[in-house]
Amino acid sequence: MTQSPMAGFDLADMTWPPPPYQPPVPPRTEADGVRLFDGVTYATTPGFRPRLLDVRTPAGEGPFPAVVWIHGGGWLDGDRRYPPPTVPAALLHGAVLGAGLALVSVDYRHSLEAPFPAQLHDVKAAIRYVRAFAEVLGIDPDRIGVWGESAGGHLAALAGLVGPGSPDGAALEGTHGVGSGDTGVLAVVDWYGVSDLPALADHPMPPMPGGVEFPDPYEALLGGTEAERPALARAASPVTYAEGTNPPPFLLVHGTRDGLVPYSQSETLARALADAGGEVALRPVDGADHIFLGSPDIEGIVAESVAFLAGHLGAGA
């Protein structure tokens, strides 16, 4: 007899509307003892793809301090699973886990799915989720840092500076996923992120190779030009939130010949953080373009970034 596809299914277990997040999936343990929670749904919104994150924890007993990795891609593209092509995933993952840190890699809505502040809402939702399920994930909820590159660096800076007490803080925190809870972080690594959108209004975009059509990333993020949406451009700029805050320690790493996001963007944020009394280190990568193209020492850049995070998150403590 053919079994009914409804066998074992209990309508009483259903909820409607569907929950705004899912509990962590069962992890798998790799040969080296690393535990991987792969494709965890940390937030859902009707009409959008579920937002996913992966969690890797080192071998051994936790809970471990955690780094939330935020990918780049001009807010238009990118994937939690892939660092920039200059940084092998094995290098990034191995460096973080080898330092005794858990790695949380997050997806977020792209700008043509939803304009700003949707991207920040998603990063904040991921941090809330990790704290809410910290015990299951093997993470110390009191020791979380953020690290991002390019668009992800911009979002990491915002995650470190925006809180409930910020201008329009409640609107920028959002209520996606786990709807409330602490989203503060102890340290930020920002690789070549934008810090001041109005200052980039007249910055020419470099031509795309092969004549590829690519929307203007800033207009896509804002849902219009800076001139049309000046208040939103200021709200999306990390420098807006440096003054009057108690910022966490920042490491800013930026190529001095970055043709996409000028090096001056990190200089501007470094000055603003220093003026606010924050601890900030600005690390120029001499002669490097965006994604550190042209740098001979990618491993050194990764190692310095991981060491910064491990030191401020108390890895091994």
Short mmCIF file of N, CA and C in Angstrom, two decimals, residues 107-237:
data_model
loop_
_atom_site.label_atom_id
_atom_site.label_comp_id
_atom_site.label_asym_id
_atom_site.label_seq_id
_atom_site.Cartn_x
_atom_site.Cartn_y
_atom_site.Cartn_z
N ASP A 107 23.94 36.53 4.78
CA ASP A 107 23.36 37.16 3.60
C ASP A 107 22.46 38.31 4.05
N TYR A 108 22.19 39.22 3.14
CA TYR A 108 21.25 40.32 3.43
C TYR A 108 20.57 40.70 2.12
N ARG A 109 19.47 41.41 2.22
CA ARG A 109 18.75 41.80 1.01
C ARG A 109 19.59 42.78 0.18
N HIS A 110 19.64 42.52 -1.12
CA HIS A 110 20.33 43.43 -2.03
C HIS A 110 19.47 44.66 -2.28
N SER A 111 20.13 45.70 -2.78
CA SER A 111 19.45 47.00 -2.86
C SER A 111 18.32 47.04 -3.87
N LEU A 112 18.36 46.21 -4.92
CA LEU A 112 17.24 46.19 -5.86
C LEU A 112 16.09 45.33 -5.36
N GLU A 113 16.32 44.57 -4.29
CA GLU A 113 15.23 43.92 -3.58
C GLU A 113 14.54 44.91 -2.65
N ALA A 114 15.35 45.68 -1.94
CA ALA A 114 14.83 46.66 -0.98
C ALA A 114 15.93 47.67 -0.71
N PRO A 115 15.64 48.97 -0.76
CA PRO A 115 16.67 49.98 -0.52
C PRO A 115 17.00 50.09 0.96
N PHE A 116 18.03 50.88 1.24
CA PHE A 116 18.43 51.14 2.61
C PHE A 116 17.24 51.73 3.39
N PRO A 117 17.02 51.31 4.66
CA PRO A 117 17.94 50.59 5.55
C PRO A 117 17.72 49.08 5.63
N ALA A 118 17.13 48.45 4.60
CA ALA A 118 16.87 47.01 4.67
C ALA A 118 18.14 46.22 4.97
N GLN A 119 19.27 46.62 4.38
CA GLN A 119 20.52 45.88 4.56
C GLN A 119 20.98 45.94 6.03
N LEU A 120 20.87 47.12 6.63
CA LEU A 120 21.24 47.25 8.04
C LEU A 120 20.25 46.50 8.93
N HIS A 121 18.98 46.56 8.59
CA HIS A 121 17.99 45.78 9.34
C HIS A 121 18.38 44.31 9.38
N ASP A 122 18.85 43.79 8.25
CA ASP A 122 19.20 42.36 8.18
C ASP A 122 20.43 42.05 9.02
N VAL A 123 21.44 42.91 8.96
CA VAL A 123 22.63 42.68 9.79
C VAL A 123 22.26 42.72 11.26
N LYS A 124 21.44 43.69 11.65
CA LYS A 124 20.99 43.77 13.04
C LYS A 124 20.18 42.52 13.42
N ALA A 125 19.34 42.05 12.51
CA ALA A 125 18.55 40.84 12.78
C ALA A 125 19.46 39.63 12.96
N ALA A 126 20.53 39.55 12.18
CA ALA A 126 21.46 38.42 12.32
C ALA A 126 22.15 38.45 13.68
N ILE A 127 22.54 39.63 14.14
CA ILE A 127 23.19 39.74 15.46
C ILE A 127 22.20 39.36 16.56
N ARG A 128 20.96 39.83 16.45
CA ARG A 128 19.95 39.44 17.45
C ARG A 128 19.75 37.92 17.46
N TYR A 129 19.72 37.34 16.28
CA TYR A 129 19.50 35.89 16.17
C TYR A 129 20.64 35.13 16.85
N VAL A 130 21.86 35.51 16.56
CA VAL A 130 23.01 34.83 17.15
C VAL A 130 22.96 34.92 18.67
N ARG A 131 22.56 36.07 19.19
CA ARG A 131 22.46 36.20 20.65
C ARG A 131 21.31 35.34 21.19
N ALA A 132 20.19 35.32 20.49
CA ALA A 132 19.04 34.56 20.98
C ALA A 132 19.32 33.07 21.01
N PHE A 133 20.12 32.56 20.07
CA PHE A 133 20.41 31.13 19.98
C PHE A 133 21.87 30.83 20.32
N ALA A 134 22.49 31.71 21.09
CA ALA A 134 23.91 31.57 21.37
C ALA A 134 24.25 30.23 22.02
N GLU A 135 23.43 29.78 22.94
CA GLU A 135 23.73 28.53 23.63
C GLU A 135 23.73 27.35 22.66
N VAL A 136 22.74 27.31 21.76
CA VAL A 136 22.67 26.22 20.77
C VAL A 136 23.86 26.29 19.81
N LEU A 137 24.24 27.49 19.44
CA LEU A 137 25.31 27.67 18.45
C LEU A 137 26.70 27.55 19.05
N GLY A 138 26.82 27.57 20.36
CA GLY A 138 28.13 27.50 21.00
C GLY A 138 28.88 28.81 20.96
N ILE A 139 28.14 29.93 21.03
CA ILE A 139 28.72 31.27 20.93
C ILE A 139 28.50 32.02 22.24
N ASP A 140 29.49 32.83 22.60
CA ASP A 140 29.37 33.71 23.76
C ASP A 140 28.62 34.97 23.33
N PRO A 141 27.41 35.19 23.81
CA PRO A 141 26.63 36.33 23.33
C PRO A 141 27.19 37.69 23.73
N ASP A 142 28.11 37.70 24.68
CA ASP A 142 28.70 38.96 25.15
C ASP A 142 29.98 39.32 24.41
N ARG A 143 30.40 38.48 23.47
CA ARG A 143 31.66 38.74 22.75
C ARG A 143 31.44 38.56 21.25
N ILE A 144 30.87 39.57 20.64
CA ILE A 144 30.56 39.54 19.21
C ILE A 144 31.19 40.76 18.54
N GLY A 145 31.86 40.53 17.41
CA GLY A 145 32.39 41.60 16.59
C GLY A 145 31.89 41.47 15.17
N VAL A 146 32.12 42.50 14.36
CA VAL A 146 31.69 42.48 12.95
C VAL A 146 32.87 42.81 12.06
N TRP A 147 32.83 42.22 10.86
CA TRP A 147 33.91 42.39 9.88
C TRP A 147 33.26 42.34 8.51
N GLY A 148 33.51 43.35 7.69
CA GLY A 148 32.93 43.36 6.37
C GLY A 148 33.87 43.96 5.34
N GLU A 149 33.59 43.67 4.08
CA GLU A 149 34.41 44.22 2.99
C GLU A 149 33.52 44.94 1.99
N SER A 150 33.98 46.14 1.59
CA SER A 150 33.28 46.97 0.62
C SER A 150 31.88 47.33 1.13
N ALA A 151 30.81 46.92 0.44
CA ALA A 151 29.47 47.18 0.96
C ALA A 151 29.31 46.58 2.35
N GLY A 152 29.93 45.42 2.57
CA GLY A 152 29.88 44.80 3.89
C GLY A 152 30.67 45.58 4.93
N GLY A 153 31.75 46.25 4.51
CA GLY A 153 32.49 47.11 5.43
C GLY A 153 31.64 48.29 5.86
N HIS A 154 30.93 48.87 4.92
CA HIS A 154 29.99 49.96 5.23
C HIS A 154 28.95 49.50 6.24
N LEU A 155 28.38 48.31 6.02
CA LEU A 155 27.36 47.79 6.94
C LEU A 155 27.95 47.42 8.29
N ALA A 156 29.20 46.93 8.30
CA ALA A 156 29.86 46.63 9.57
C ALA A 156 30.06 47.91 10.38
N ALA A 157 30.48 48.98 9.70
CA ALA A 157 30.66 50.26 10.40
C ALA A 157 29.34 50.76 10.98
N LEU A 158 28.27 50.67 10.19
CA LEU A 158 26.96 51.08 10.70
C LEU A 158 26.53 50.21 11.87
N ALA A 159 26.77 48.90 11.78
CA ALA A 159 26.39 48.00 12.87
C ALA A 159 27.12 48.37 14.16
N GLY A 160 28.38 48.83 14.03
CA GLY A 160 29.13 49.22 15.21
C GLY A 160 28.74 50.55 15.79
N LEU A 161 28.15 51.44 14.97
CA LEU A 161 27.88 52.81 15.42
C LEU A 161 26.41 53.09 15.69
N VAL A 162 25.52 52.40 15.02
CA VAL A 162 24.08 52.69 15.16
C VAL A 162 23.51 51.84 16.29
N GLY A 163 22.81 52.50 17.18
CA GLY A 163 22.13 51.81 18.27
C GLY A 163 20.81 52.49 18.58
N PRO A 164 20.09 52.00 19.56
CA PRO A 164 18.79 52.58 19.88
C PRO A 164 18.85 54.08 20.21
N GLY A 165 19.99 54.55 20.72
CA GLY A 165 20.11 55.96 21.06
C GLY A 165 20.58 56.84 19.93
N SER A 166 20.87 56.26 18.76
CA SER A 166 21.31 57.04 17.61
C SER A 166 20.15 57.83 17.01
N PRO A 167 20.45 58.87 16.23
CA PRO A 167 19.38 59.54 15.49
C PRO A 167 18.59 58.52 14.65
N ASP A 168 17.27 58.50 14.84
CA ASP A 168 16.40 57.52 14.15
C ASP A 168 16.83 56.09 14.46
N GLY A 169 17.38 55.88 15.66
CA GLY A 169 17.92 54.58 16.01
C GLY A 169 16.92 53.45 15.92
N ALA A 170 15.71 53.68 16.44
CA ALA A 170 14.70 52.62 16.42
C ALA A 170 14.37 52.20 15.00
N ALA A 171 14.27 53.18 14.09
CA ALA A 171 13.95 52.86 12.70
C ALA A 171 15.09 52.13 12.02
N LEU A 172 16.33 52.38 12.44
CA LEU A 172 17.47 51.74 11.82
C LEU A 172 17.75 50.36 12.41
N GLU A 173 17.33 50.13 13.65
CA GLU A 173 17.48 48.81 14.25
C GLU A 173 16.58 47.80 13.55
N GLY A 174 15.38 48.19 13.22
CA GLY A 174 14.44 47.27 12.58
C GLY A 174 13.90 46.25 13.55
N THR A 175 12.94 45.48 13.08
CA THR A 175 12.30 44.45 13.91
C THR A 175 12.22 43.11 13.19
N HIS A 176 13.07 42.89 12.20
CA HIS A 176 13.04 41.64 11.44
C HIS A 176 13.59 40.49 12.29
N GLY A 177 13.18 39.28 11.94
CA GLY A 177 13.67 38.10 12.63
C GLY A 177 13.30 38.13 14.10
N VAL A 178 14.29 37.90 14.96
CA VAL A 178 14.10 38.07 16.40
C VAL A 178 13.88 39.56 16.62
N GLY A 179 12.67 39.95 16.93
CA GLY A 179 12.26 41.34 16.78
C GLY A 179 12.90 42.35 17.69
N SER A 180 13.51 41.92 18.80
CA SER A 180 14.11 42.88 19.72
C SER A 180 15.30 42.22 20.39
N GLY A 181 16.14 43.06 20.97
CA GLY A 181 17.32 42.55 21.66
C GLY A 181 18.55 43.38 21.32
N ASP A 182 19.60 43.14 22.06
CA ASP A 182 20.85 43.89 21.94
C ASP A 182 21.54 43.58 20.61
N THR A 183 21.96 44.63 19.88
CA THR A 183 22.72 44.45 18.64
C THR A 183 24.10 45.08 18.73
N GLY A 184 24.54 45.43 19.93
CA GLY A 184 25.85 46.05 20.08
C GLY A 184 26.97 45.05 19.82
N VAL A 185 28.13 45.58 19.40
CA VAL A 185 29.30 44.74 19.11
C VAL A 185 30.52 45.34 19.80
N LEU A 186 31.53 44.50 20.01
CA LEU A 186 32.73 44.92 20.75
C LEU A 186 33.85 45.41 19.86
N ALA A 187 33.82 45.12 18.56
CA ALA A 187 34.90 45.52 17.67
C ALA A 187 34.41 45.47 16.23
N VAL A 188 35.03 46.31 15.40
CA VAL A 188 34.65 46.41 13.98
C VAL A 188 35.90 46.39 13.12
N VAL A 189 35.90 45.55 12.09
CA VAL A 189 36.91 45.61 11.03
C VAL A 189 36.17 45.98 9.75
N ASP A 190 36.60 47.08 9.15
CA ASP A 190 35.96 47.63 7.95
C ASP A 190 37.01 47.68 6.86
N TRP A 191 36.86 46.79 5.87
CA TRP A 191 37.74 46.80 4.70
C TRP A 191 37.11 47.66 3.61
N TYR A 192 37.75 48.78 3.31
CA TYR A 192 37.45 49.68 2.18
C TYR A 192 35.95 49.94 2.00
N GLY A 193 35.29 50.25 3.11
CA GLY A 193 33.86 50.57 3.05
C GLY A 193 33.61 52.05 2.86
N VAL A 194 32.43 52.37 2.37
CA VAL A 194 31.99 53.76 2.23
C VAL A 194 31.63 54.29 3.62
N SER A 195 32.01 55.54 3.89
CA SER A 195 31.66 56.14 5.17
C SER A 195 30.83 57.41 5.03
N ASP A 196 30.91 58.08 3.89
CA ASP A 196 30.23 59.37 3.71
C ASP A 196 29.65 59.41 2.31
N LEU A 197 28.37 59.01 2.18
CA LEU A 197 27.76 58.94 0.85
C LEU A 197 27.66 60.30 0.15
N PRO A 198 27.26 61.38 0.82
CA PRO A 198 27.19 62.66 0.10
C PRO A 198 28.52 63.08 -0.52
N ALA A 199 29.64 62.71 0.11
CA ALA A 199 30.94 63.08 -0.45
C ALA A 199 31.24 62.34 -1.74
N LEU A 200 30.51 61.25 -2.00
CA LEU A 200 30.74 60.46 -3.21
C LEU A 200 29.78 60.82 -4.34
N ALA A 201 28.95 61.83 -4.13
CA ALA A 201 27.91 62.15 -5.13
C ALA A 201 28.51 62.42 -6.50
N ASP A 202 29.69 63.04 -6.56
CA ASP A 202 30.29 63.38 -7.84
C ASP A 202 31.47 62.48 -8.19
N HIS A 203 31.65 61.41 -7.42
CA HIS A 203 32.78 60.51 -7.71
C HIS A 203 32.41 59.62 -8.90
N PRO A 204 33.20 59.66 -9.98
CA PRO A 204 32.85 58.86 -11.16
C PRO A 204 33.04 57.37 -10.89
N MET A 205 32.09 56.58 -11.36
CA MET A 205 32.23 55.14 -11.25
C MET A 205 33.18 54.65 -12.33
N PRO A 206 34.14 53.78 -11.99
CA PRO A 206 35.03 53.26 -13.04
C PRO A 206 34.25 52.38 -14.00
N PRO A 207 34.68 52.33 -15.27
CA PRO A 207 33.97 51.49 -16.24
C PRO A 207 34.06 50.03 -15.88
N MET A 208 32.97 49.31 -16.11
CA MET A 208 32.96 47.87 -15.85
C MET A 208 33.67 47.14 -16.97
N PRO A 209 34.42 46.09 -16.66
CA PRO A 209 35.13 45.35 -17.72
C PRO A 209 34.16 44.69 -18.68
N GLY A 210 34.52 44.71 -19.95
CA GLY A 210 33.71 44.06 -20.97
C GLY A 210 32.39 44.76 -21.25
N GLY A 211 32.26 46.00 -20.79
CA GLY A 211 31.03 46.75 -21.04
C GLY A 211 29.82 46.21 -20.31
N VAL A 212 30.02 45.52 -19.19
CA VAL A 212 28.91 44.96 -18.43
C VAL A 212 28.04 46.08 -17.88
N GLU A 213 26.73 45.95 -18.05
CA GLU A 213 25.80 46.93 -17.50
C GLU A 213 25.64 46.68 -16.00
N PHE A 214 25.84 47.72 -15.20
CA PHE A 214 25.75 47.58 -13.76
C PHE A 214 25.08 48.84 -13.22
N PRO A 215 23.99 48.70 -12.46
CA PRO A 215 23.33 49.90 -11.93
C PRO A 215 24.27 50.70 -11.04
N ASP A 216 24.03 51.99 -10.94
CA ASP A 216 24.80 52.80 -10.01
C ASP A 216 24.52 52.30 -8.59
N PRO A 217 25.54 51.82 -7.87
CA PRO A 217 25.27 51.20 -6.57
C PRO A 217 24.71 52.15 -5.54
N TYR A 218 25.10 53.43 -5.61
CA TYR A 218 24.62 54.38 -4.62
C TYR A 218 23.16 54.73 -4.86
N GLU A 219 22.79 54.91 -6.13
CA GLU A 219 21.39 55.20 -6.44
C GLU A 219 20.51 53.99 -6.11
N ALA A 220 21.03 52.79 -6.37
CA ALA A 220 20.24 51.60 -6.04
C ALA A 220 20.06 51.47 -4.53
N LEU A 221 21.11 51.77 -3.77
CA LEU A 221 21.02 51.67 -2.31
C LEU A 221 19.98 52.64 -1.76
N LEU A 222 19.98 53.86 -2.29
CA LEU A 222 19.10 54.91 -1.77
C LEU A 222 17.72 54.90 -2.42
N GLY A 223 17.58 54.19 -3.54
CA GLY A 223 16.33 54.26 -4.28
C GLY A 223 16.17 55.57 -5.02
N GLY A 224 17.27 56.23 -5.33
CA GLY A 224 17.28 57.51 -6.03
C GLY A 224 18.65 58.14 -5.87
N THR A 225 18.85 59.32 -6.44
CA THR A 225 20.14 59.98 -6.33
C THR A 225 20.31 60.63 -4.96
N GLU A 226 21.55 60.97 -4.66
CA GLU A 226 21.82 61.67 -3.39
C GLU A 226 21.10 63.00 -3.35
N ALA A 227 21.03 63.68 -4.50
CA ALA A 227 20.33 64.97 -4.54
C ALA A 227 18.84 64.80 -4.27
N GLU A 228 18.27 63.69 -4.73
CA GLU A 228 16.85 63.42 -4.49
C GLU A 228 16.57 62.97 -3.06
N ARG A 229 17.55 62.33 -2.44
CA ARG A 229 17.34 61.75 -1.11
C ARG A 229 18.50 62.09 -0.17
N PRO A 230 18.73 63.38 0.06
CA PRO A 230 19.89 63.77 0.88
C PRO A 230 19.79 63.28 2.31
N ALA A 231 18.60 63.27 2.89
CA ALA A 231 18.46 62.82 4.28
C ALA A 231 18.78 61.34 4.40
N LEU A 232 18.36 60.55 3.42
CA LEU A 232 18.64 59.12 3.46
C LEU A 232 20.12 58.87 3.24
N ALA A 233 20.77 59.67 2.37
CA ALA A 233 22.21 59.53 2.16
C ALA A 233 22.97 59.79 3.45
N ARG A 234 22.55 60.79 4.20
CA ARG A 234 23.21 61.04 5.50
C ARG A 234 22.92 59.90 6.48
N ALA A 235 21.69 59.40 6.47
CA ALA A 235 21.33 58.30 7.37
C ALA A 235 22.11 57.03 7.06
N ALA A 236 22.51 56.85 5.81
CA ALA A 236 23.25 55.66 5.39
C ALA A 236 24.75 55.83 5.53
N SER A 237 25.21 56.96 6.09
CA SER A 237 26.64 57.26 6.19
C SER A 237 27.15 57.02 7.61
#
